[in-house]
XYZ file of C-alpha atoms in Angstrom:
724
model
C 0.001 -0.001 0.000
C 1.179 3.516 -0.776
C 0.805 5.940 2.074
C 2.829 8.735 3.620
C 5.470 7.237 5.879
C 6.995 10.525 6.999
C 4.298 11.339 9.539
C 3.139 9.000 12.302
C -0.364 7.637 12.000
C -0.842 8.792 15.579
C -1.818 12.318 14.420
C -4.799 11.221 12.325
C -8.298 10.806 13.680
C -11.712 10.326 12.131
C -13.523 13.680 11.941
C -16.862 11.885 12.352
C -16.261 9.859 15.505
C -12.763 10.964 16.631
C -11.326 7.453 16.470
C -7.700 7.012 15.460
C -7.294 6.136 11.801
C -5.244 3.256 10.460
C -3.777 2.678 6.992
C -5.737 0.277 4.800
C -5.029 -0.223 1.096
C -4.883 3.237 -0.529
C -6.704 5.081 2.219
C -6.914 5.806 5.899
C -9.734 3.850 7.520
C -11.724 4.475 10.692
C -12.144 1.118 12.478
C -15.184 2.385 14.386
C -17.405 3.843 11.666
C -15.656 2.222 8.662
C -15.283 5.529 6.793
C -12.416 5.507 4.303
C -10.450 8.665 3.583
C -8.695 8.205 0.222
C -4.989 8.709 -0.244
C -4.354 9.689 -3.846
C -1.197 11.171 -5.341
C 0.183 11.199 -1.793
C -2.590 13.540 -0.552
C -4.896 12.799 2.356
C -8.385 13.698 1.075
C -10.880 15.391 3.370
C -12.686 17.502 0.844
C -16.126 17.533 -0.745
C -14.981 18.451 -4.270
C -11.595 16.989 -5.174
C -11.755 18.879 -8.495
C -11.843 22.309 -6.815
C -9.597 24.944 -8.429
C -8.834 28.435 -7.207
C -6.618 31.003 -8.904
C -3.259 29.279 -8.729
C -1.074 32.338 -8.685
C -1.865 33.655 -12.119
C -2.246 30.379 -14.011
C -5.564 29.709 -15.745
C -6.785 26.212 -15.042
C -6.281 25.007 -18.607
C -2.539 25.739 -18.346
C -1.958 23.426 -15.402
C -1.898 20.007 -17.093
C 0.702 21.197 -19.572
C 2.650 22.853 -16.784
C 2.991 19.669 -14.718
C 3.981 17.635 -17.763
C 6.796 20.054 -18.643
C 7.847 20.648 -15.048
C 8.653 16.976 -14.539
C 11.351 17.255 -17.196
C 12.462 20.910 -17.014
C 12.020 21.786 -13.336
C 9.249 23.877 -11.846
C 11.039 27.255 -11.933
C 11.998 27.127 -15.610
C 8.562 25.888 -16.565
C 6.791 28.509 -14.478
C 8.776 31.368 -16.021
C 8.159 30.004 -19.525
C 4.408 29.651 -18.981
C 4.118 32.970 -17.165
C 5.826 34.809 -20.019
C 3.268 33.407 -22.447
C 0.193 34.431 -20.424
C 1.489 37.611 -18.778
C -0.132 39.981 -21.341
C -3.528 38.754 -20.143
C -2.908 40.600 -16.894
C -2.190 44.016 -18.415
C -4.126 46.760 -16.650
C -7.035 48.394 -18.376
C -7.699 52.103 -18.559
C -11.025 52.325 -16.728
C -11.298 54.037 -13.360
C -11.644 50.701 -11.545
C -8.449 49.417 -13.187
C -6.674 52.618 -12.196
C -7.956 52.282 -8.639
C -6.638 48.737 -8.437
C -3.301 49.922 -9.831
C -3.218 52.614 -7.140
C -4.006 49.977 -4.501
C -1.042 47.898 -5.634
C 1.190 50.977 -5.799
C 0.212 52.008 -2.282
C 1.173 48.575 -1.042
C 4.569 48.849 -2.704
C 3.800 45.934 -5.013
C 5.525 46.678 -8.302
C 6.021 42.958 -8.898
C 2.778 41.086 -9.701
C 1.384 39.419 -6.598
C 1.245 35.969 -8.160
C 5.000 36.125 -8.804
C 5.633 37.094 -5.185
C 3.386 34.278 -3.964
C 5.455 31.700 -5.811
C 9.048 32.944 -5.553
C 9.442 35.502 -2.792
C 11.412 34.135 0.169
C 10.508 37.237 2.180
C 6.947 35.898 2.504
C 8.357 33.783 5.336
C 10.341 36.691 6.761
C 8.264 36.518 9.931
C 9.510 33.046 10.850
C 12.128 34.140 13.399
C 9.307 35.610 15.487
C 7.951 32.067 15.914
C 9.125 29.493 18.494
C 10.798 27.361 15.823
C 11.132 23.754 16.954
C 13.313 21.241 15.111
C 11.575 18.321 16.828
C 8.093 19.771 16.374
C 5.232 19.531 13.848
C 3.937 22.529 11.907
C 0.604 22.934 10.118
C 0.493 25.413 7.229
C -3.270 25.831 6.867
C -4.091 27.269 3.443
C -0.560 26.648 2.221
C -1.200 27.676 -1.380
C 1.797 26.931 -3.617
C 3.983 25.915 -0.673
C 6.327 28.915 -0.457
C 6.011 29.265 3.327
C 5.843 25.492 3.906
C 9.163 24.948 2.112
C 10.898 27.849 3.854
C 9.788 26.638 7.294
C 10.528 22.965 6.601
C 14.189 23.142 7.784
C 13.020 24.318 11.221
C 10.570 21.478 11.976
C 10.667 17.716 12.055
C 7.490 17.559 9.991
C 5.371 20.077 8.087
C 1.757 19.421 7.120
C 0.742 21.452 4.070
C -3.062 21.768 3.873
C -5.010 23.443 1.086
C -8.349 23.298 -0.730
C -6.809 23.120 -4.194
C -5.193 19.875 -5.410
C -3.285 21.725 -8.157
C -1.622 23.924 -5.548
C -0.641 20.884 -3.499
C 0.835 19.215 -6.605
C 2.852 22.344 -7.238
C 3.940 22.478 -3.590
C 5.081 18.862 -3.679
C 6.987 19.413 -6.923
C 8.886 22.405 -5.554
C 9.548 20.676 -2.218
C 11.102 17.712 -4.008
C 13.351 19.959 -6.106
C 14.353 22.051 -3.085
C 15.057 19.041 -0.891
C 12.230 19.691 1.591
C 11.307 16.042 2.072
C 9.533 16.343 5.436
C 6.240 17.637 4.012
C 2.896 15.851 4.198
C -0.010 17.036 2.036
C -3.676 17.216 3.018
C -6.488 18.207 0.660
C -8.975 19.674 3.116
C -10.328 22.869 4.586
C -13.929 23.097 3.436
C -15.416 21.598 6.620
C -14.646 21.052 10.268
C -13.407 19.259 12.266
C -10.068 18.551 10.649
C -8.723 14.959 10.544
C -6.153 15.580 13.293
C -6.009 14.497 16.909
C -6.224 16.975 19.755
C -2.957 18.719 20.675
C -1.035 17.576 17.584
C 0.837 20.646 16.327
C 3.538 22.828 17.843
C 2.924 25.691 15.402
C 0.021 26.534 13.085
C 0.189 29.135 10.282
C -2.917 30.990 9.076
C -1.355 33.354 6.545
C -4.060 35.244 4.656
C -6.641 32.553 5.462
C -8.848 33.726 8.321
C -10.638 36.392 6.265
C -11.669 33.715 3.730
C -12.949 31.162 6.261
C -16.625 32.274 5.997
C -16.552 31.426 2.274
C -16.010 27.764 3.162
C -17.990 27.513 6.398
C -21.676 28.251 6.980
C -23.132 30.631 9.524
C -22.481 34.311 10.177
C -18.977 35.249 8.941
C -17.515 36.219 12.323
C -18.883 33.045 13.921
C -17.395 30.930 11.120
C -14.010 32.536 11.769
C -14.289 31.883 15.495
C -15.108 28.219 14.807
C -11.958 27.915 12.716
C -9.879 29.502 15.503
C -11.395 27.094 18.041
C -10.438 24.204 15.783
C -6.877 25.562 15.650
C -6.845 25.694 19.460
C -8.053 22.081 19.617
C -5.277 20.655 17.471
C -2.561 22.920 18.902
C -0.393 21.608 21.737
C -0.791 23.370 25.122
C 2.551 25.132 24.637
C 2.021 25.668 20.916
C 1.722 28.918 18.961
C -0.702 30.111 16.297
C 0.395 32.656 13.693
C -2.276 34.725 11.953
C -1.731 37.272 9.153
C -4.729 39.343 8.073
C -5.558 42.829 6.819
C -6.746 45.504 9.227
C -10.388 46.364 8.643
C -9.636 50.063 9.170
C -6.485 50.138 7.050
C -5.503 53.610 5.916
C -4.498 52.051 2.597
C -8.020 50.877 1.885
C -9.418 54.266 2.825
C -7.059 56.083 0.443
C -7.287 53.549 -2.369
C -11.112 53.323 -2.247
C -11.247 49.762 -3.600
C -11.154 47.057 -0.921
C -8.743 44.355 -2.055
C -10.795 41.241 -1.263
C -14.226 42.250 -2.486
C -13.619 44.952 -5.072
C -16.153 47.141 -3.259
C -15.575 50.816 -2.547
C -14.645 50.937 1.146
C -16.017 47.411 1.407
C -14.360 46.687 4.749
C -14.658 50.110 6.377
C -18.382 50.537 5.863
C -20.770 49.094 8.473
C -21.294 45.366 7.871
C -24.984 45.698 6.952
C -24.259 48.382 4.360
C -21.347 46.371 2.887
C -23.550 43.287 2.732
C -26.313 45.177 0.931
C -23.703 46.686 -1.409
C -22.362 43.194 -2.211
C -25.860 41.799 -2.838
C -26.634 44.631 -5.229
C -23.349 44.317 -7.089
C -22.670 40.553 -7.043
C -26.007 39.063 -6.047
C -24.558 37.446 -2.902
C -23.796 38.392 0.664
C -20.407 39.697 1.737
C -18.583 36.911 3.565
C -14.952 38.065 3.523
C -14.360 39.731 6.899
C -11.318 41.553 8.201
C -11.183 42.996 11.703
C -9.717 45.696 13.898
C -7.023 44.797 16.397
C -9.482 44.908 19.291
C -12.015 42.602 17.636
C -9.379 40.154 16.420
C -7.852 39.934 19.910
C -11.329 39.262 21.344
C -11.973 36.494 18.793
C -8.695 34.786 19.694
C -9.542 34.972 23.400
C -12.984 33.515 22.758
C -11.375 30.682 20.797
C -9.195 29.688 23.749
C -5.972 31.630 23.303
C -4.652 33.103 26.533
C -2.165 35.629 25.135
C -1.531 37.452 21.869
C 1.263 39.587 20.451
C 0.377 41.925 17.577
C 2.884 42.961 14.934
C 2.499 45.323 11.993
C 4.168 44.244 8.715
C 4.936 47.223 6.484
C 3.769 48.036 3.915
C 1.507 44.931 4.106
C 1.691 41.272 5.102
C 1.748 40.306 1.401
C 4.912 42.276 0.750
C 6.649 43.492 3.877
C 10.043 45.114 4.331
C 9.724 45.742 8.056
C 7.865 44.213 11.000
C 7.023 46.482 13.921
C 5.838 45.191 17.289
C 2.648 46.970 18.344
C 3.263 45.825 21.929
C 6.881 46.954 22.331
C 7.307 50.731 22.259
C 11.078 50.277 22.157
C 10.918 49.257 18.516
C 11.103 51.891 15.799
C 7.560 52.898 14.916
C 8.167 54.745 11.630
C 5.129 54.097 9.506
C 6.616 53.859 6.048
C 3.370 52.560 4.567
C 4.278 53.701 1.123
C 7.175 53.016 -1.233
C 9.767 55.765 -1.394
C 8.687 57.415 -4.618
C 7.935 60.993 -5.560
C 4.193 60.276 -5.544
C 3.918 59.081 -1.944
C 6.941 60.410 -0.093
C 5.008 63.316 1.360
C 2.651 60.793 2.998
C 5.665 59.009 4.488
C 6.980 62.227 5.974
C 3.633 63.199 7.507
C 3.189 59.741 9.022
C 6.761 59.639 10.338
C 6.228 62.947 12.162
C 2.852 61.794 13.463
C 4.395 58.552 14.778
C 6.467 60.619 17.235
C 3.373 62.320 18.696
C 1.750 60.010 21.221
C -1.991 60.631 20.498
C -1.425 60.481 16.733
C 0.767 57.420 17.155
C -2.093 55.615 18.900
C -4.403 56.565 16.039
C -1.893 55.315 13.465
C -1.699 51.974 15.242
C -5.419 51.583 14.646
C -5.019 52.237 10.904
C -2.000 50.090 10.037
C -2.434 48.099 6.807
C -2.429 44.619 8.323
C -1.557 42.486 11.320
C 0.662 39.546 12.058
C -0.312 37.928 15.348
C 1.249 35.206 17.464
C -1.184 33.617 19.920
C -0.596 31.043 22.683
C -3.044 28.823 24.530
C -0.897 28.829 27.667
C 1.364 31.828 27.985
C 3.340 30.535 30.955
C 4.386 27.310 29.211
C 4.827 28.702 25.697
C 8.436 28.656 24.436
C 10.094 31.910 23.449
C 10.598 32.905 19.817
C 13.717 31.882 17.917
C 14.824 35.525 17.845
C 14.580 35.778 21.627
C 16.599 32.594 22.039
C 19.208 33.888 19.590
C 19.604 37.159 21.502
C 20.038 35.206 24.736
C 22.585 32.947 23.036
C 24.613 35.925 21.797
C 24.502 37.524 25.235
C 26.045 34.364 26.722
C 28.560 33.505 24.018
C 29.894 36.861 22.739
C 32.493 38.862 24.593
C 31.539 42.441 25.428
C 27.946 41.770 24.403
C 25.128 42.778 26.713
C 22.943 39.905 27.982
C 19.936 42.241 27.679
C 19.814 42.917 23.957
C 16.480 44.290 22.777
C 15.166 44.455 19.222
C 15.119 47.941 17.702
C 14.179 47.059 14.149
C 13.188 43.888 12.338
C 13.833 44.386 8.620
C 13.154 42.004 5.745
C 15.489 42.432 2.788
C 14.680 39.994 -0.013
C 16.004 36.622 1.052
C 17.397 37.876 4.377
C 16.173 39.262 7.686
C 18.218 42.027 9.328
C 17.707 42.631 13.056
C 19.075 45.711 14.829
C 19.455 45.089 18.571
C 21.023 47.024 21.440
C 20.975 47.146 25.257
C 18.357 49.368 26.928
C 19.204 53.090 26.800
C 22.404 52.493 24.837
C 23.240 53.423 21.238
C 25.780 50.589 20.986
C 24.501 47.329 19.616
C 24.720 44.690 16.935
C 23.284 43.935 13.518
C 22.158 40.325 13.082
C 21.689 38.958 9.582
C 19.546 35.842 9.196
C 19.358 34.240 5.722
C 15.972 32.884 4.683
C 17.311 30.398 2.117
C 20.625 29.151 0.665
C 20.839 32.042 -1.815
C 20.440 34.509 1.036
C 23.151 32.740 3.017
C 25.569 32.934 0.079
C 24.969 36.687 -0.337
C 25.287 37.333 3.390
C 28.514 35.369 3.586
C 29.909 37.445 0.716
C 29.140 40.630 2.651
C 30.618 39.135 5.826
C 33.841 38.196 4.027
C 34.052 41.720 2.595
C 33.853 43.207 6.089
C 36.612 40.890 7.264
C 38.784 41.808 4.277
C 38.256 45.513 5.015
C 39.575 45.149 8.529
C 42.662 43.359 7.191
C 43.307 45.749 4.285
C 46.999 46.748 4.354
C 46.701 50.311 3.003
C 43.415 51.637 4.430
C 43.969 53.893 7.416
C 42.414 53.050 10.757
C 39.932 55.946 10.643
C 38.665 54.695 7.274
C 38.219 51.144 8.546
C 36.302 52.518 11.535
C 33.549 53.689 9.169
C 32.670 50.102 8.300
C 30.950 47.647 10.669
C 33.314 45.173 12.322
C 32.317 41.517 11.846
C 31.809 40.053 15.323
C 30.556 36.508 15.055
C 29.019 33.932 12.762
C 27.551 30.584 13.735
C 24.614 28.195 13.642
C 21.862 28.016 16.250
C 19.221 25.301 15.957
C 20.128 24.795 12.310
C 19.884 28.511 11.415
C 23.012 30.342 10.233
C 23.489 33.815 11.647
C 25.963 36.653 11.079
C 26.610 39.377 13.650
C 28.352 42.663 13.008
C 28.837 45.938 14.830
C 25.942 48.411 14.636
C 27.218 51.790 13.512
C 25.608 54.914 14.913
C 23.984 57.580 12.771
C 20.959 57.942 10.524
C 20.854 56.922 6.853
C 21.055 59.787 4.416
C 18.085 60.815 2.345
C 17.423 62.178 -1.128
C 14.217 63.798 0.142
C 15.903 66.922 1.512
C 16.390 70.493 0.346
C 18.728 70.894 -2.613
C 21.407 72.805 -0.639
C 21.468 70.008 1.950
C 21.602 67.463 -0.862
C 24.623 69.252 -2.340
C 26.338 69.301 1.046
C 25.765 65.560 1.538
C 27.022 64.763 -1.972
C 30.182 66.785 -1.412
C 30.831 64.875 1.831
C 30.217 61.548 0.125
C 32.550 62.393 -2.749
C 35.238 63.551 -0.319
C 35.029 60.245 1.567
C 35.043 58.305 -1.700
C 38.184 60.158 -2.792
C 39.937 59.287 0.476
C 38.997 55.608 0.196
C 40.020 55.506 -3.450
C 43.363 57.197 -2.820
C 44.226 54.679 -0.097
C 43.161 51.571 -2.029
C 43.873 52.274 -5.713
C 46.734 51.164 -7.924
C 47.478 52.220 -11.524
C 48.266 49.394 -13.894
C 47.270 47.737 -17.116
C 43.890 45.985 -17.273
C 44.392 42.216 -17.538
C 42.409 39.169 -18.666
C 42.144 38.199 -15.003
C 40.570 41.580 -14.250
C 38.062 41.066 -17.056
C 37.057 37.631 -15.788
C 36.789 38.900 -12.210
C 34.579 41.868 -13.069
C 32.618 40.935 -16.191
C 32.474 37.161 -16.633
C 29.624 36.291 -14.226
C 27.358 39.249 -15.109
C 27.794 38.559 -18.840
C 26.955 34.876 -18.359
C 23.831 35.860 -16.448
C 22.865 38.340 -19.159
C 23.430 35.656 -21.778
C 21.023 33.288 -20.013
C 18.310 35.979 -19.924
C 18.662 36.899 -23.626
C 19.294 33.344 -24.872
C 15.946 32.989 -26.660
C 15.567 36.591 -27.830
C 16.696 38.424 -30.986
C 19.496 39.861 -28.802
C 20.993 36.441 -28.034
C 24.370 37.424 -29.517
C 24.561 40.746 -27.654
C 26.374 39.504 -24.497
C 29.094 37.922 -26.622
C 29.475 41.085 -28.734
C 29.551 43.275 -25.621
C 32.113 41.040 -23.963
C 34.326 41.069 -27.057
C 34.143 44.864 -27.327
C 34.954 45.345 -23.655
C 37.842 42.901 -23.810
C 39.364 44.519 -26.904
C 39.014 47.998 -25.426
C 40.160 47.352 -21.861
C 42.931 44.735 -22.073
C 46.222 46.540 -21.591
C 44.482 49.864 -20.882
C 46.296 51.796 -18.134
C 43.729 52.724 -15.508
C 43.216 53.223 -11.794
C 41.725 50.208 -9.994
C 40.611 50.326 -6.352
C 37.973 49.521 -3.753
C 34.427 49.793 -5.130
C 31.433 49.682 -2.789
C 29.113 49.030 -5.732
C 25.992 50.564 -4.161
C 27.469 53.809 -2.847
C 24.695 56.328 -2.265
C 23.260 58.437 0.544
C 20.903 55.756 1.792
C 23.913 53.555 2.573
C 25.773 56.308 4.417
C 25.151 57.047 8.120
C 25.207 60.704 9.169
C 25.714 62.136 12.665
C 23.826 64.976 14.348
C 26.217 67.533 12.880
C 25.815 66.131 9.375
C 29.131 64.286 9.324
C 29.461 60.793 7.850
C 29.799 58.238 10.662
C 29.464 54.939 8.837
C 28.961 52.980 5.632
C 26.568 50.024 5.324
C 25.520 47.324 2.834
C 28.686 45.592 1.658
C 27.022 43.007 -0.608
C 28.652 44.339 -3.779
C 32.076 45.396 -2.480
C 34.802 44.690 -5.043
C 38.558 44.979 -4.638
C 40.431 46.387 -7.620
C 37.244 47.626 -9.281
C 36.657 50.246 -11.980
C 37.211 53.889 -11.034
C 33.864 55.540 -11.780
C 31.334 53.048 -10.442
C 30.717 54.531 -6.990
C 30.345 58.076 -8.301
C 27.829 56.844 -10.898
C 25.864 55.096 -8.147
C 25.952 58.229 -5.985
C 24.922 60.724 -8.670
C 22.235 58.613 -10.375
C 20.155 57.901 -7.268
C 18.526 61.357 -7.210
C 16.720 61.046 -10.555
C 16.018 57.394 -9.782
C 14.068 58.400 -6.644
C 13.066 62.069 -6.871
C 12.075 62.121 -10.533
C 10.170 58.840 -10.463
C 12.417 56.984 -12.921
C 13.033 53.271 -12.882
C 16.629 52.120 -13.172
C 16.375 51.581 -16.923
C 15.122 55.110 -17.523
C 17.825 56.572 -15.280
C 20.477 54.548 -17.102
C 19.404 55.688 -20.572
C 18.656 59.335 -19.804
C 21.151 60.144 -17.017
C 23.995 57.624 -16.694
C 24.819 56.906 -20.324
C 24.862 60.529 -21.516
C 26.420 61.649 -18.185
C 23.649 64.184 -17.536
C 24.207 64.761 -13.812
C 23.728 68.057 -12.006
C 26.362 70.594 -12.985
C 28.089 70.460 -9.592
C 28.185 66.644 -9.815
C 29.601 66.850 -13.325
C 32.337 69.119 -11.959
C 33.086 66.611 -9.190
C 33.432 63.832 -11.758
C 35.765 65.898 -13.926
C 37.894 66.682 -10.882
C 38.138 62.967 -10.081
C 38.905 62.164 -13.730
C 41.730 64.723 -13.892
C 43.254 63.477 -10.641
C 43.402 59.860 -11.828
C 43.727 60.526 -15.585
C 40.426 58.920 -16.503
C 38.956 59.249 -19.984
C 35.702 58.463 -21.733
C 36.647 54.810 -21.972
C 36.982 54.564 -18.182
C 33.566 56.134 -17.719
C 32.000 53.910 -20.418
C 33.388 50.738 -18.862
C 32.330 51.835 -15.350
C 28.790 52.635 -16.518
C 28.411 49.317 -18.333
C 29.786 47.357 -15.368
C 27.361 49.229 -13.068
C 24.440 48.220 -15.306
C 25.628 44.629 -15.614
C 26.023 44.262 -11.836
C 22.607 45.834 -11.217
C 21.031 43.327 -13.596
C 23.097 40.448 -12.239
C 22.197 41.043 -8.602
C 18.514 41.717 -9.235
C 18.128 38.685 -11.489
C 19.521 36.533 -8.683
C 16.411 37.503 -6.738
C 12.722 37.913 -7.344
C 12.937 40.209 -10.381
C 14.149 37.374 -12.600
C 10.497 36.282 -12.767
C 9.052 39.685 -13.680
C 8.795 40.185 -17.486
C 8.014 43.889 -17.022
C 11.241 44.514 -15.101
C 13.293 42.522 -17.596
C 11.834 44.488 -20.489
C 12.480 47.885 -18.861
C 15.908 47.177 -17.379
C 17.484 44.516 -19.593
C 15.916 44.364 -23.062
C 15.740 48.110 -23.684
C 19.281 48.605 -22.349
C 20.624 45.831 -24.536
C 18.857 47.219 -27.595
C 20.356 50.663 -27.010
C 23.882 49.434 -26.289
C 23.752 47.052 -29.249
C 23.477 49.966 -31.658
C 26.602 51.557 -30.139
C 28.918 48.576 -30.354
C 31.836 48.869 -32.749
C 32.734 45.688 -34.607
C 36.352 46.216 -33.575
C 36.476 47.922 -30.198
C 34.516 49.930 -27.659
C 35.321 53.477 -28.759
C 36.433 56.126 -26.287
C 33.349 58.141 -27.244
C 30.961 55.245 -26.756
C 28.930 57.268 -24.260
C 28.614 60.946 -24.969
C 26.353 63.770 -23.818
C 24.836 64.140 -27.268
C 23.658 60.472 -27.367
């Protein structure tokens, strides 16, 4: 008989009579009432309609059979990208006011990448996991697991993970990705349309309800809020006494929904904010059915959890939303930074950010803002006294014991989510000194973090950098593994990140300071010599290979080879200045003191030794139009970087640097192209590799433009020129 051997039969029970199930042929059988629960394709079935299909992250249903056939041979990622590219035009926005309102809703939430791409590929969707009491000997239930992104990312932290969903196609996808990613401790259950669930009492150590609770009334009968409470009571039943429940849900009174008009779940104008009876009447008039998707305020949600049997709760606010968050703020701990950056940092919404940031420092307004946050992430315990602490708490305690000169009372200041990594800023109470803890979310995140860590170590050992220069960079303090999770700890530098949203005179002052520091670093690290084949391979080989893989099936398939040949012919033997390149040198990565002086430099992911001479100045000067003028990187590259159209004072600073180190147009051209290649290379290692819109705007258009400038013999000194 085929049945799942990875999970003990002791967890299963008959939902009808609560008798333990036993395996029999291709099913689980109840010996008391003789009900058989089929086991097909490795799924435990507890579902009325096994043919149910819902959404599947952008794929129409008719695409799925073909997808699974190809994915078996080509891998799920390659197949997904191929299929998504073919159907992506179907999701182009219309021009009606409703389409524009939905576009505004997505923009307000900071979602420039289509949501279905984030649902499938974005490791940051599990960026909350270090706030959970991770348990390597425990069992986790991911209720409403969708395509398995969170299940797979949490699998290394638990002995077993049960992935439960209503849609068999999603579970097939989840199993396919888990097999390819080596997450072999997953069990799949097709269920969720009726209660009780086929699990024994007190089975799970952790349960995840990520974006599920609001949809519960669609599956369960009765008034919507009562249906949600029944689901929460069922979670309490199957949760161990010391277990934890995690809930992510939108705030009913979200400021985003008020400003964007259209409520995301229902498509109704202010569908959540309006009184329930009015929203229900509105839904009946528009759709011919009652409104059953309910979100709640913090007070009501806390009351529902208490009614369901949870003794304690801890509310967090993911910003800008739980779908796509870059920061998690504790709403219980006033020691954490409570800057409400609801909106992406663009020209359109920055004024809202500034107003909210000021309001967050005023106590009465701060309390009001807490009531209007976009969404909640909640951890709830049945028994607070016996509940284990979160992984992050245990890590802070571990560092306090094991690290020299580290306070045993570290407290979290900020919890930031950066792509495939979590960055935690922690310090002792009433002390500016502290540490930065970097926690990779997946192997790719660990590789990038280790690169940054190695760069920090190399900086401290650099033979020619003066001590006061080294002091600007964080010192690496410790790296290790706790409960299977790799961590990296570095010194936390004091100061506030610079900003491009300041007056122009202040901007000029900050740029002058940044250029002065760059000049000092360059003077102490640079050497003048001929450019070698080894230099070419070190700087250009990997980015060109990545570009080649992206353009392989396009009319520009030969462009990477042509570009590489032109660069090689132009640069080999060229006498130039090579030195330390930060790679992402701009005001946001510089820390300024109270008097406006630079106190530190952060973000060492792209640091390169013996790099090209103009890269950091290009990064510094091009950020202003990129942010303040609403350009994407591709637009900034074509209209600002390539023709060298910086502000006049920045142009003068570049010319001064060029005269000092005898740099010509060829040096600038090579630096600009390397900057573009590295930007593409690093972004395509992450989520943007799956976004056709980003690839078109930042890769295809750039390649088309550069292709027309390539000389068949060499990259000319005038390759980039103001008149282009």
